[in-house]
Short mmCIF file of C-alpha atoms in Angstrom, two decimals:
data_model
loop_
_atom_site.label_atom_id
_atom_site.label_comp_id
_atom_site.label_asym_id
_atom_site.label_seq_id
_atom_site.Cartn_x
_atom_site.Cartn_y
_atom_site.Cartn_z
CA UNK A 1 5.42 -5.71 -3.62
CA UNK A 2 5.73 -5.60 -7.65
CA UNK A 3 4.26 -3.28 -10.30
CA UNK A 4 4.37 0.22 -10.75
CA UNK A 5 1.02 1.40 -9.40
CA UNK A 6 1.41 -0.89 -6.10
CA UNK A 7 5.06 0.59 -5.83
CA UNK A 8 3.64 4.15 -6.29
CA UNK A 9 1.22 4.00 -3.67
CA UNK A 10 3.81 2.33 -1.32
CA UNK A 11 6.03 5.39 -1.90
CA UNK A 12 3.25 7.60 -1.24
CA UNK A 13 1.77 6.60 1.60
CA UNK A 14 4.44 4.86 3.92
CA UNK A 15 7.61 5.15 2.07
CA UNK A 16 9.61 4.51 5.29
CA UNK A 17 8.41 0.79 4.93
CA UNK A 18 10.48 0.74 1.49
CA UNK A 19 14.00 -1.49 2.51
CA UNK A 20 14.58 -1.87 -1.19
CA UNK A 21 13.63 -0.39 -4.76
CA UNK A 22 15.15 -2.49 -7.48
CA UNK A 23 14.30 -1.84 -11.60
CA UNK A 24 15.28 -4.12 -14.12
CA UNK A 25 15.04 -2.56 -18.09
CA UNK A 26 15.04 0.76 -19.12
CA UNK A 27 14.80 3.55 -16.21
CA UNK A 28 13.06 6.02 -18.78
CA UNK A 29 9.90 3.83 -18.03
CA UNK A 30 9.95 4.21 -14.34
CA UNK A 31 10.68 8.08 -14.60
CA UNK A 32 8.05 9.48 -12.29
CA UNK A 33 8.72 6.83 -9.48
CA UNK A 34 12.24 7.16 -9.66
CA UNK A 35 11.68 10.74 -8.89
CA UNK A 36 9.30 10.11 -6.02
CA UNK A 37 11.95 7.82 -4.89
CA UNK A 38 14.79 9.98 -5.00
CA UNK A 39 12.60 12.98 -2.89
CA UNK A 40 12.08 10.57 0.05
CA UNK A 41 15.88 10.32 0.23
CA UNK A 42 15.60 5.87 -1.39
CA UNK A 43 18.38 4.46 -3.78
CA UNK A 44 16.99 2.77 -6.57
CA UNK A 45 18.80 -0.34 -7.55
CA UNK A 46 18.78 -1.14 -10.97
CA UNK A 47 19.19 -5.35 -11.88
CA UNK A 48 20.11 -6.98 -15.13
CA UNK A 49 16.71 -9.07 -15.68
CA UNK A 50 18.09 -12.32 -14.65
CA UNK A 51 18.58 -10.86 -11.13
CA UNK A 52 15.47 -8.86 -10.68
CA UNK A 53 13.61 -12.10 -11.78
CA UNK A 54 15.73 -14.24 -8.95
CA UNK A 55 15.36 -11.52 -6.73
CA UNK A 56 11.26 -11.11 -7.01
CA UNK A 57 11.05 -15.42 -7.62
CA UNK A 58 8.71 -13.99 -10.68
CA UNK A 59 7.53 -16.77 -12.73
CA UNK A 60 6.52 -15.76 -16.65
CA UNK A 61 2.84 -15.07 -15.82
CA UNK A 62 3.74 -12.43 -12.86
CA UNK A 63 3.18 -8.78 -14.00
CA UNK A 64 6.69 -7.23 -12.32
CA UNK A 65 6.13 -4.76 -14.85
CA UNK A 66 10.33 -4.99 -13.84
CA UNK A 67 9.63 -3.15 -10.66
CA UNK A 68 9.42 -4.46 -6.93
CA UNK A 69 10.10 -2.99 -3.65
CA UNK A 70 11.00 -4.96 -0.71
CA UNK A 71 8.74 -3.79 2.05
CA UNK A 72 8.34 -4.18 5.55
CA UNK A 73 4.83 -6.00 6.12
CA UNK A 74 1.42 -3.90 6.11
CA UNK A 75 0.01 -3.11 9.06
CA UNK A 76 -3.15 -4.59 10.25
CA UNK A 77 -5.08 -2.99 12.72
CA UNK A 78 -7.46 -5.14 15.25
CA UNK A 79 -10.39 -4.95 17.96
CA UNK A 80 -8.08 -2.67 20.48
CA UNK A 81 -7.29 -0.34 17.83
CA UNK A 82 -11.00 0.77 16.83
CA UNK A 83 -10.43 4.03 18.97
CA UNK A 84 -8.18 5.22 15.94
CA UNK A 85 -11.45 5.44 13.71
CA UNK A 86 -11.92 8.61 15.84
CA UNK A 87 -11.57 11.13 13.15
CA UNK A 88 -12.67 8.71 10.73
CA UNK A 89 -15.49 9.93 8.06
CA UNK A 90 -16.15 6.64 5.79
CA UNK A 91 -15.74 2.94 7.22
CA UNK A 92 -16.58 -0.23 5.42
CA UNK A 93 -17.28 -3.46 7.39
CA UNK A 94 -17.39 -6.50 5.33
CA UNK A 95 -19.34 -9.30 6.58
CA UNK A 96 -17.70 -12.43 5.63
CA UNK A 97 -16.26 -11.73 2.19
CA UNK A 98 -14.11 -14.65 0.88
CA UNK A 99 -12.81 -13.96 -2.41
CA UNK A 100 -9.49 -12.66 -2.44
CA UNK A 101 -10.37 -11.29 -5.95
CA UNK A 102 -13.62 -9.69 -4.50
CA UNK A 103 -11.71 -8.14 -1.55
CA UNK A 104 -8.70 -6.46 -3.67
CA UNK A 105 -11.41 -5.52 -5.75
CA UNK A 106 -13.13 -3.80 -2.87
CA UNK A 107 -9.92 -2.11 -1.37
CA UNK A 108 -8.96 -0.18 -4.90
CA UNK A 109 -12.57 1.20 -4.90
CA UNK A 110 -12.05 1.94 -1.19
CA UNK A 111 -8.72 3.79 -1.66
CA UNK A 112 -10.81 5.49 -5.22
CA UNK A 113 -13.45 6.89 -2.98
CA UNK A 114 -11.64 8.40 -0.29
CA UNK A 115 -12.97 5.68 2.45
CA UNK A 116 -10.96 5.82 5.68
CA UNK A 117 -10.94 2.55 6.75
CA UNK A 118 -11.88 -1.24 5.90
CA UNK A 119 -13.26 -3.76 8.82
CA UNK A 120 -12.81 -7.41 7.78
CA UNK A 121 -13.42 -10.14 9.73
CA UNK A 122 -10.57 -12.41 11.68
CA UNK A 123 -12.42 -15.76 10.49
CA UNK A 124 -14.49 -17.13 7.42
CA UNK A 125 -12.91 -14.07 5.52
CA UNK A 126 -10.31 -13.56 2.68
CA UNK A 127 -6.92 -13.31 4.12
CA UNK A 128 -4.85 -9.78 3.24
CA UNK A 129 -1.94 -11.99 1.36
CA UNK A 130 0.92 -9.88 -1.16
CA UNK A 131 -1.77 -11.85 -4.12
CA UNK A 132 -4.61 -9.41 -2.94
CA UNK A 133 -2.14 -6.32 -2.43
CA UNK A 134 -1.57 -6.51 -6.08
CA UNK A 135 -4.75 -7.59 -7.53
CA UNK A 136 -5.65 -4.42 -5.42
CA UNK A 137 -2.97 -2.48 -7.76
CA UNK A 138 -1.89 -0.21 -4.55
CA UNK A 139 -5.73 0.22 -3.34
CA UNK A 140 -4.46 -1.48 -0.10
CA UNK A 141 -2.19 1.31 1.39
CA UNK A 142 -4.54 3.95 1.06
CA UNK A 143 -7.35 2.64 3.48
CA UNK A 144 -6.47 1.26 7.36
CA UNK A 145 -7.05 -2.49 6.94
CA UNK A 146 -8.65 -3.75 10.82
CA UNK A 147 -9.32 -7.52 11.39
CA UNK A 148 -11.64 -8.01 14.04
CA UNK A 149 -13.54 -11.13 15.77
CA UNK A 150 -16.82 -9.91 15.98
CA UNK A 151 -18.96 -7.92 13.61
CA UNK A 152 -21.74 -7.07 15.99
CA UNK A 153 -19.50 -5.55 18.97
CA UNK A 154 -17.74 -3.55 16.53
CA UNK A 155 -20.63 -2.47 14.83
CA UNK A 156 -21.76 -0.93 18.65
CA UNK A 157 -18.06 0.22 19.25
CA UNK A 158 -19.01 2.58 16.14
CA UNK A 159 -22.18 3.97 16.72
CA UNK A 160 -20.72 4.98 20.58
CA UNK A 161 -18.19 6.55 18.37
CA UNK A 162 -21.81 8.22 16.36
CA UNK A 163 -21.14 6.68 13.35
CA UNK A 164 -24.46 5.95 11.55
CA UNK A 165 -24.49 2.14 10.34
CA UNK A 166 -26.17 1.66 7.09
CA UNK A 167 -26.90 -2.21 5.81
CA UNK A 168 -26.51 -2.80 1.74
CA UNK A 169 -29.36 -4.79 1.29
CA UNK A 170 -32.05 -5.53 -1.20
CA UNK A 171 -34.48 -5.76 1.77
CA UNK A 172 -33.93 -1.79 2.49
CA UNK A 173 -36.37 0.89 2.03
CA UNK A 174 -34.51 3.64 0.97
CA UNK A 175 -32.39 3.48 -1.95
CA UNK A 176 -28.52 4.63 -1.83
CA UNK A 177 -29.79 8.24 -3.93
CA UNK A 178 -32.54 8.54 -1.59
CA UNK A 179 -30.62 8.34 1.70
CA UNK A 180 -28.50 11.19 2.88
CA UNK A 181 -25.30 10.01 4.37
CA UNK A 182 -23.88 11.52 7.72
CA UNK A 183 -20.64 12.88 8.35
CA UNK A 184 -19.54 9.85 10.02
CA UNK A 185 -20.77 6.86 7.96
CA UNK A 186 -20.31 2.54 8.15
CA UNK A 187 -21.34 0.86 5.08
CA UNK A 188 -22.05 -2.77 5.79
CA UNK A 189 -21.42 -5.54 3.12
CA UNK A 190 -22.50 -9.19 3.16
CA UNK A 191 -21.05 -12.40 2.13
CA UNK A 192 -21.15 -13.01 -1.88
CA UNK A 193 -24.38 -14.62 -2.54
CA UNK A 194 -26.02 -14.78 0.82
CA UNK A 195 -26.04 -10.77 2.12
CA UNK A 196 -26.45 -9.68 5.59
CA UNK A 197 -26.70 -12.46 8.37
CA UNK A 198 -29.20 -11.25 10.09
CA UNK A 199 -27.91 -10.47 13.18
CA UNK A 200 -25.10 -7.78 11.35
CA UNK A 201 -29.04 -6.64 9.64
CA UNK A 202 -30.58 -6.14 13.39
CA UNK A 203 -27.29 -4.14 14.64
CA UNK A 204 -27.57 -1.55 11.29
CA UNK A 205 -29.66 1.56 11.94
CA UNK A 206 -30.99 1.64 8.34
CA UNK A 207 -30.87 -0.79 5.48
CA UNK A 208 -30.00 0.83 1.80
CA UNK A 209 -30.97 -0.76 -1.68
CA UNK A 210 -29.37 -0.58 -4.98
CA UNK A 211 -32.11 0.17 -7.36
CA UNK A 212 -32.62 -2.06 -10.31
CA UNK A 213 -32.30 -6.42 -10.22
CA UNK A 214 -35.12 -8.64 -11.96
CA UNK A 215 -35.83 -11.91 -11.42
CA UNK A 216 -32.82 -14.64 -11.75
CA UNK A 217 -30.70 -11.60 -11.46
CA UNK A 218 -31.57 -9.91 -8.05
CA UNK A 219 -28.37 -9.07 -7.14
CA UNK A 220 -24.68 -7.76 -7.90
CA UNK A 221 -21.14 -8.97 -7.53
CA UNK A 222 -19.79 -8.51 -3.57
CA UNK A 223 -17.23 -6.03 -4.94
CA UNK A 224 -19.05 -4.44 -7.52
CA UNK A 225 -21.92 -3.84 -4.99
CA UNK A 226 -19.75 -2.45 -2.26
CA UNK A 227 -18.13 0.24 -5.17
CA UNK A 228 -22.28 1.68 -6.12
CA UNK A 229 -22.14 2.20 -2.58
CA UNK A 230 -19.10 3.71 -1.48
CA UNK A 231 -19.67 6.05 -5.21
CA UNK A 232 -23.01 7.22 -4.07
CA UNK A 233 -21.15 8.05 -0.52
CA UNK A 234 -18.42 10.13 -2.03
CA UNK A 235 -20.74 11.41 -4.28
CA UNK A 236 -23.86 12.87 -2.37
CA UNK A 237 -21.50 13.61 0.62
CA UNK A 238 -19.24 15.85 -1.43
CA UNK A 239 -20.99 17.51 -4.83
CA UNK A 240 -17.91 19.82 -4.64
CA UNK A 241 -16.02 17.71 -6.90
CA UNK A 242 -18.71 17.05 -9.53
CA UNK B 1 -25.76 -24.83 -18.31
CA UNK B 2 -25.52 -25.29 -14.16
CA UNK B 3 -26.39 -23.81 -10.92
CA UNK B 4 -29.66 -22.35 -9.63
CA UNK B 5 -29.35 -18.96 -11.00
CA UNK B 6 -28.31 -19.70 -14.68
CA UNK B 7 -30.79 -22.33 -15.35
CA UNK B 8 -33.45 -19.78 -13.65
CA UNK B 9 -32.67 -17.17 -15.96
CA UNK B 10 -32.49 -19.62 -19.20
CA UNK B 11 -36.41 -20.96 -18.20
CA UNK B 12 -37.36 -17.46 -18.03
CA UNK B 13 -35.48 -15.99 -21.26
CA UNK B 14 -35.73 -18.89 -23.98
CA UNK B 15 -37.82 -21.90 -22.53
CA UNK B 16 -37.48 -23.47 -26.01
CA UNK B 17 -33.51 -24.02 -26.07
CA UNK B 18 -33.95 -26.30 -22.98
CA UNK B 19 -33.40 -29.64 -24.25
CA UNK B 20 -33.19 -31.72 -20.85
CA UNK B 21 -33.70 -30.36 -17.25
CA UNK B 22 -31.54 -32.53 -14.61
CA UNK B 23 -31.55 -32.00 -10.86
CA UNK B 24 -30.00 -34.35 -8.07
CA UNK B 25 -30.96 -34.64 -3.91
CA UNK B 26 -33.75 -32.96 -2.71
CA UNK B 27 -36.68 -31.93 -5.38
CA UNK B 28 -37.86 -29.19 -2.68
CA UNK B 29 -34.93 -27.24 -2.80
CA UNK B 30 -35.04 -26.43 -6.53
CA UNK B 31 -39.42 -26.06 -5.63
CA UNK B 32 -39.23 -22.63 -7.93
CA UNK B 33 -37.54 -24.20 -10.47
CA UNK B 34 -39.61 -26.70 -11.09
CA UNK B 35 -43.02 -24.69 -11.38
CA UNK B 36 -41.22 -22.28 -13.52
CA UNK B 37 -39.91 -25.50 -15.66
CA UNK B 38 -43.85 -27.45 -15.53
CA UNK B 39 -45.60 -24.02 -16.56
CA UNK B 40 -43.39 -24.04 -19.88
CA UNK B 41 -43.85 -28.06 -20.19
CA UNK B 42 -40.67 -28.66 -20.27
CA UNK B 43 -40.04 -32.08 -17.98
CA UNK B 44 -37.75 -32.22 -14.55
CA UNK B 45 -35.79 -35.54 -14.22
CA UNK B 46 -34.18 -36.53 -11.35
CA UNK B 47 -31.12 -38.65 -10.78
CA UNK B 48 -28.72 -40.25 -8.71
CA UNK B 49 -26.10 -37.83 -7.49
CA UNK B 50 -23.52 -40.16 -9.32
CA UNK B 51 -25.19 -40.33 -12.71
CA UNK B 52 -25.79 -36.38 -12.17
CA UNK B 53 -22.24 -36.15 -11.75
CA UNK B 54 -20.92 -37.92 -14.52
CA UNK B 55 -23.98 -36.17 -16.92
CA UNK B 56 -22.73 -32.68 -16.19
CA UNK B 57 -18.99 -34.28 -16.08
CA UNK B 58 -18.32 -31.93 -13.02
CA UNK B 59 -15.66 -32.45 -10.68
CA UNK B 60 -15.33 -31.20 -7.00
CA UNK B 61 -15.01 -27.86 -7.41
CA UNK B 62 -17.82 -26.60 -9.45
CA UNK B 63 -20.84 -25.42 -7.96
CA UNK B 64 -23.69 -27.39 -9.90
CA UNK B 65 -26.01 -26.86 -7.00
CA UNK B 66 -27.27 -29.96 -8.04
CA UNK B 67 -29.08 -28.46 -11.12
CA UNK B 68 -28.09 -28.61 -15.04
CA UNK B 69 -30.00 -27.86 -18.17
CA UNK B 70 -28.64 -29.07 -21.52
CA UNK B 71 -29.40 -26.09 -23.91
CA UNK B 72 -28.56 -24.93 -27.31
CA UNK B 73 -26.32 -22.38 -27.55
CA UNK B 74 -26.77 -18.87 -27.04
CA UNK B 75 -27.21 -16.55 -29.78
CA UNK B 76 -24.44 -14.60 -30.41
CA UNK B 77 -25.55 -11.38 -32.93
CA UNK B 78 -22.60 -9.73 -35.05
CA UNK B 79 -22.55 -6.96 -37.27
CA UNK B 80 -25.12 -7.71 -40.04
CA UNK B 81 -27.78 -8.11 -37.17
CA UNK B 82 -27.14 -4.14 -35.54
CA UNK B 83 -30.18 -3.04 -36.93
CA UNK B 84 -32.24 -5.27 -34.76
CA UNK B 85 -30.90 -2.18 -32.10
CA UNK B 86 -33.49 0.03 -33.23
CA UNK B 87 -36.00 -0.64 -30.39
CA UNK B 88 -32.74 -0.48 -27.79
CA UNK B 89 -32.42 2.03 -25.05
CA UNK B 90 -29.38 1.13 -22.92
CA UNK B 91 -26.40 -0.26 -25.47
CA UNK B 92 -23.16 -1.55 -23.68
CA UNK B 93 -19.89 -1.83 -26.30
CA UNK B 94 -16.96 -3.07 -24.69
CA UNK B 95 -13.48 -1.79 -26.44
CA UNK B 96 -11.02 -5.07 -25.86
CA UNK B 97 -12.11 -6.04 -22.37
CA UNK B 98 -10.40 -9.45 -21.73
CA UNK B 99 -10.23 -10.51 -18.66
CA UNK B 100 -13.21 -13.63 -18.91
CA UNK B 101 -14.45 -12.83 -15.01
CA UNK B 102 -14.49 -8.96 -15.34
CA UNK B 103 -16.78 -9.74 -18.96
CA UNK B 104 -19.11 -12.03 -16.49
CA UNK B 105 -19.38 -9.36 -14.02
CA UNK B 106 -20.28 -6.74 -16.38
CA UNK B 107 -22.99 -8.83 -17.79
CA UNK B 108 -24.34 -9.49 -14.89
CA UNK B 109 -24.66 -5.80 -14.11
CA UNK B 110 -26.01 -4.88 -17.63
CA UNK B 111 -29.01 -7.22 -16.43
CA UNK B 112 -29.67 -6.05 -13.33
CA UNK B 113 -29.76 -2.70 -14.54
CA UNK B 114 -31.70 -3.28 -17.71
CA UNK B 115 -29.68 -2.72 -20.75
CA UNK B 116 -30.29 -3.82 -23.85
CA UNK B 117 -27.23 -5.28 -25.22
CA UNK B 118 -23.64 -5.95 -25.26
CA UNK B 119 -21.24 -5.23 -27.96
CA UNK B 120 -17.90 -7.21 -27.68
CA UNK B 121 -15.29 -7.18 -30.21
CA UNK B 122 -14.40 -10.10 -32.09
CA UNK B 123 -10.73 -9.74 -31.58
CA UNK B 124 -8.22 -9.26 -28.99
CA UNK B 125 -11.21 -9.67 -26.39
CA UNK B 126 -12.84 -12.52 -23.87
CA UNK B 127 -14.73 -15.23 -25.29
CA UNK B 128 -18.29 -16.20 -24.78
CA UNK B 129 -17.50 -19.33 -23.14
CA UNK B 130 -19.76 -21.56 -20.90
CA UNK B 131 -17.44 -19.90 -17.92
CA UNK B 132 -18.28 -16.69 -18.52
CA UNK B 133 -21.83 -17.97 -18.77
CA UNK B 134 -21.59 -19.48 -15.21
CA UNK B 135 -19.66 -16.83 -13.62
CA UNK B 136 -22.23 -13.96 -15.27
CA UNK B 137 -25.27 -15.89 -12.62
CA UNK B 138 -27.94 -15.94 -15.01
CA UNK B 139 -26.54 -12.23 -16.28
CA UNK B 140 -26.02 -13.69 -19.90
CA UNK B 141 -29.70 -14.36 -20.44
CA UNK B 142 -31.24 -10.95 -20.22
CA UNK B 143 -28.98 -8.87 -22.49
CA UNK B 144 -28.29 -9.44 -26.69
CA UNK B 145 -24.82 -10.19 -26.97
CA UNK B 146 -22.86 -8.37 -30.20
CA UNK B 147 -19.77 -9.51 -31.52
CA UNK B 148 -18.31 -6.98 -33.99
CA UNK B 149 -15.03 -6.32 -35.43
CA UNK B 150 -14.57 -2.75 -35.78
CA UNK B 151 -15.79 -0.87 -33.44
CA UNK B 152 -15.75 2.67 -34.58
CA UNK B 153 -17.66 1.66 -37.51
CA UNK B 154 -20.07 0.62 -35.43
CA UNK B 155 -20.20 3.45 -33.46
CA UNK B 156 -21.19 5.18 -36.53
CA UNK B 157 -23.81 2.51 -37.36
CA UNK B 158 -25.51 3.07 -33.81
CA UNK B 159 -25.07 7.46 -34.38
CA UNK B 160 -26.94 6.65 -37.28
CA UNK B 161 -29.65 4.94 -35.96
CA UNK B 162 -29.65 8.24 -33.06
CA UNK B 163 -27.81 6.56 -30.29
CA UNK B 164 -26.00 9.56 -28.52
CA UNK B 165 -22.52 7.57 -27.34
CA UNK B 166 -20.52 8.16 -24.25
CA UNK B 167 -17.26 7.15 -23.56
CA UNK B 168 -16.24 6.49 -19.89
CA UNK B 169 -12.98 8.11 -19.29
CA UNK B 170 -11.19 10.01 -16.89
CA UNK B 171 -10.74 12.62 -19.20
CA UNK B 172 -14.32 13.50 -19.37
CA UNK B 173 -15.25 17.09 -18.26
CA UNK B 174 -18.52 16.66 -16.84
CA UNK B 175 -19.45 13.48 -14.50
CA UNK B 176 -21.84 10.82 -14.88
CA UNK B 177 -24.07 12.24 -12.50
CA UNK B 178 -24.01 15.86 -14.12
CA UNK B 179 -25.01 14.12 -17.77
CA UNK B 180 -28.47 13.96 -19.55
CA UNK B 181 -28.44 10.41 -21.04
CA UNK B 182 -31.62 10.47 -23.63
CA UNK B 183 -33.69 7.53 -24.39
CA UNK B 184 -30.96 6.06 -26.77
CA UNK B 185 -27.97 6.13 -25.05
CA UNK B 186 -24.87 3.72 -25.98
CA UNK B 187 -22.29 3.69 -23.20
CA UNK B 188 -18.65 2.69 -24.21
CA UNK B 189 -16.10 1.21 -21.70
CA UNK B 190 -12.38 0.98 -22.53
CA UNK B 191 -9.73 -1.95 -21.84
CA UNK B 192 -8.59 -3.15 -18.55
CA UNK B 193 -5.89 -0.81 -17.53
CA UNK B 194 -5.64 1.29 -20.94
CA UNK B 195 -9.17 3.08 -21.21
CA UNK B 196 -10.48 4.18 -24.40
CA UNK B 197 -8.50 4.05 -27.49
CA UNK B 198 -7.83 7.26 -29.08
CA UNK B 199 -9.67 6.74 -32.05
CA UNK B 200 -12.77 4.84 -30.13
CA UNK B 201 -12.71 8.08 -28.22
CA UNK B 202 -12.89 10.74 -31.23
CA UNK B 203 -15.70 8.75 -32.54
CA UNK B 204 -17.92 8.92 -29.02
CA UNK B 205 -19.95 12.41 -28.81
CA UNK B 206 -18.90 12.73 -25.19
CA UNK B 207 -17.14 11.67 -22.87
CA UNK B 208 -17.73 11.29 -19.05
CA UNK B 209 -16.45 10.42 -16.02
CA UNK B 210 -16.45 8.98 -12.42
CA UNK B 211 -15.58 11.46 -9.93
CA UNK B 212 -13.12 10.46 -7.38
CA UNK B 213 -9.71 8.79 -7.26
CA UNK B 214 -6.34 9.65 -6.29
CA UNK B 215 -2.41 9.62 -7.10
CA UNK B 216 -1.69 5.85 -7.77
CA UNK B 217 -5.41 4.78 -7.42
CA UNK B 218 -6.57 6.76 -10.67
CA UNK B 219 -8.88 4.18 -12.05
CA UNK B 220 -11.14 1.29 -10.85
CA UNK B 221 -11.48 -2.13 -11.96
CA UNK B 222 -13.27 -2.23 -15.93
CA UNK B 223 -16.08 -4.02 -14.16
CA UNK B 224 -16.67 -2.27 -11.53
CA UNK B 225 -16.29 1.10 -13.79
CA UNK B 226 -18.56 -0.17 -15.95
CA UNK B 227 -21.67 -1.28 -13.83
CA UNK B 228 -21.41 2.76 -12.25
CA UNK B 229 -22.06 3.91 -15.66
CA UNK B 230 -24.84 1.34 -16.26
CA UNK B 231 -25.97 2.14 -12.62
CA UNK B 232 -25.78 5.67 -13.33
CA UNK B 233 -28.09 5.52 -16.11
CA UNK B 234 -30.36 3.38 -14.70
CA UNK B 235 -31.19 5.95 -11.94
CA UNK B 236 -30.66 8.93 -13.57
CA UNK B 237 -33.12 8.45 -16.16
CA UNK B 238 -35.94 6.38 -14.70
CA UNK B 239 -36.29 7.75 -11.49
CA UNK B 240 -39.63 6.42 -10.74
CA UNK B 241 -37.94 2.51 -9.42
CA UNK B 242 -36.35 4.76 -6.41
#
């Protein structure tokens, strides 16, 4: 794990994960971390470059920003462990999202909004690899990350849990500003370019639109969809912040 | 020019740049295409798969879809041309955004949610290239793209011409959903990872920002960022679509 804002939220959230902390260049630059460090009781190594680079196997283009922390690996939660969404508030479920640059995009916006938990699918799905934990730029420790073999049985699993399932989908009624979101709420994301299958659509209580699109341009981005929806979530579920 | 989407949008936004129309394997899969292409007389040929190939010099990877159009360029404004902004409502200027995929994204957003334009800077920001293009799905077609080279002087330009201008930034005091944006409204997004540069920021009459975050999570991706402004003021002032 490499860069200060992934190292950050590594010492934040699990920072008994951390093995090792190693710096390379001025520590003056790595001030606040070094602190955060030093109040969970973990040394900080610091490396002349040509070691830190040996140490991380950093080629030129890699953005070390001359920090990395040697973690143990991420937990991934699966189909046994969907009890734990108990006390769970926000859950996204993708549906078959496959680019790694899409899902660490999704996973920052998830840790930026407060979401609980993110549902990905075991097969014909980005993989969570380091490369996604750092395009995610520490987005990935603040959600619970679940991989699970079948969309539709989960989606049941969560409404006998009353969760309310809501469908993005440019077929829906309602748009996100229109719909008032439960205390317990799954947000449902399709595949880039194709949406809902339609038997993840059937299993949704409700389907919810973005508002806008014309024609040639009807809809969004997968991760830049998924972030209107989890914003209008956060937003019309909490105006305390505003 | 390749790939259903793009070459819709280009028949539907200038007809007259088409110079050839090329599509490979089944005519009734592109059936749309080709009553949007007849109705503006422009002619469909068909070829092999191998001569389409070799036409569009694509290899493997690239997802033609089986369609190309050979087009003049896009028209790329610049600074003498910011009077033709008079008419505008929605005005996008981008302040060094670089990354070439997070550019597409965002104009793919500024067309689905009806902006005007797009100001780029000339330096130290991404290209207009034919990737962008592809990776934008049509988005480039719908929006006037600007390239300028100082941007605070443009500001001005667009103040004068009674654009109110907001800078997205977490600094803001009020949120996006707690602003007024009038009828000429330019919306100005900072750099990947820096935000707003002090002196774009004195010259923007407000600034605003998303609610949300969190230690180590404090910003979202410049794309995504960007299309929940554009998303904002696409709802928030023409609430009749919902």
């Amino acid at each position: 794990m490499f860069g200060k804002h992934p190292v950050e939220a590594v010492l934040l959230k699990r920072p008994k994960a951390v093995r090792r902390l190693v710096i390379a260049g001025r520590e003056s630059y790595y001030e606040a971390i070094i602190r955060d460090a030093r109040e969970r009781n973990i040394a900080v190594e610091t490396l002349p470059w040509e070691d830190f680079l040996a140490l991380g196997q950093f080629d030129e283009s890699e953005k070390h920003q001359g920090i990395l922390a040697l973690t143990t690996p991420l937990v991934i939660f699966d189909d046994h462990d969907l009890e734990r969404l108990g006390e769970a508030s926000c859950v996204l479920a993708l549906d078959q999202v496959s680019n790694p640059q899409n899902l660490a995009a999704i996973l920052r916006s998830a840790s930026f909004f407060h979401a609980d938990a993110v549902i990905l699918m075991k097969h014909r799905a980005a993989e969570m690899t380091a490369e996604v934990q750092r395009l995610a730029v520490g987005g990935a420790e603040f959600v619970d990350i679940y991989r699970i073999t079948n969309l539709a049985n989960t989606i049941d699993e969560l409404k006998s849990m009353d969760f309310r399932v809501f469908g993005l989908d440019e077929r829906g009624e309602r748009t996100l500003a229109q719909t008032e979101f439960p205390k317990k709420t799954v947000l449902v994301i399709g595949a880039e370019g194709e949406g809902l299958r339609q038997k993840t659509r059937d299993r949704c209580d409700e389907l919810v639109r973005i508002p806008g699109g014309r024609k040639a341009v009807e809809s969004l981005n997968a991760s830049v969809a998924t972030t209107i929806g989890l914003y209008e979530i956060f937003r019309l579920r909490d105006r305390a912040p505003e």
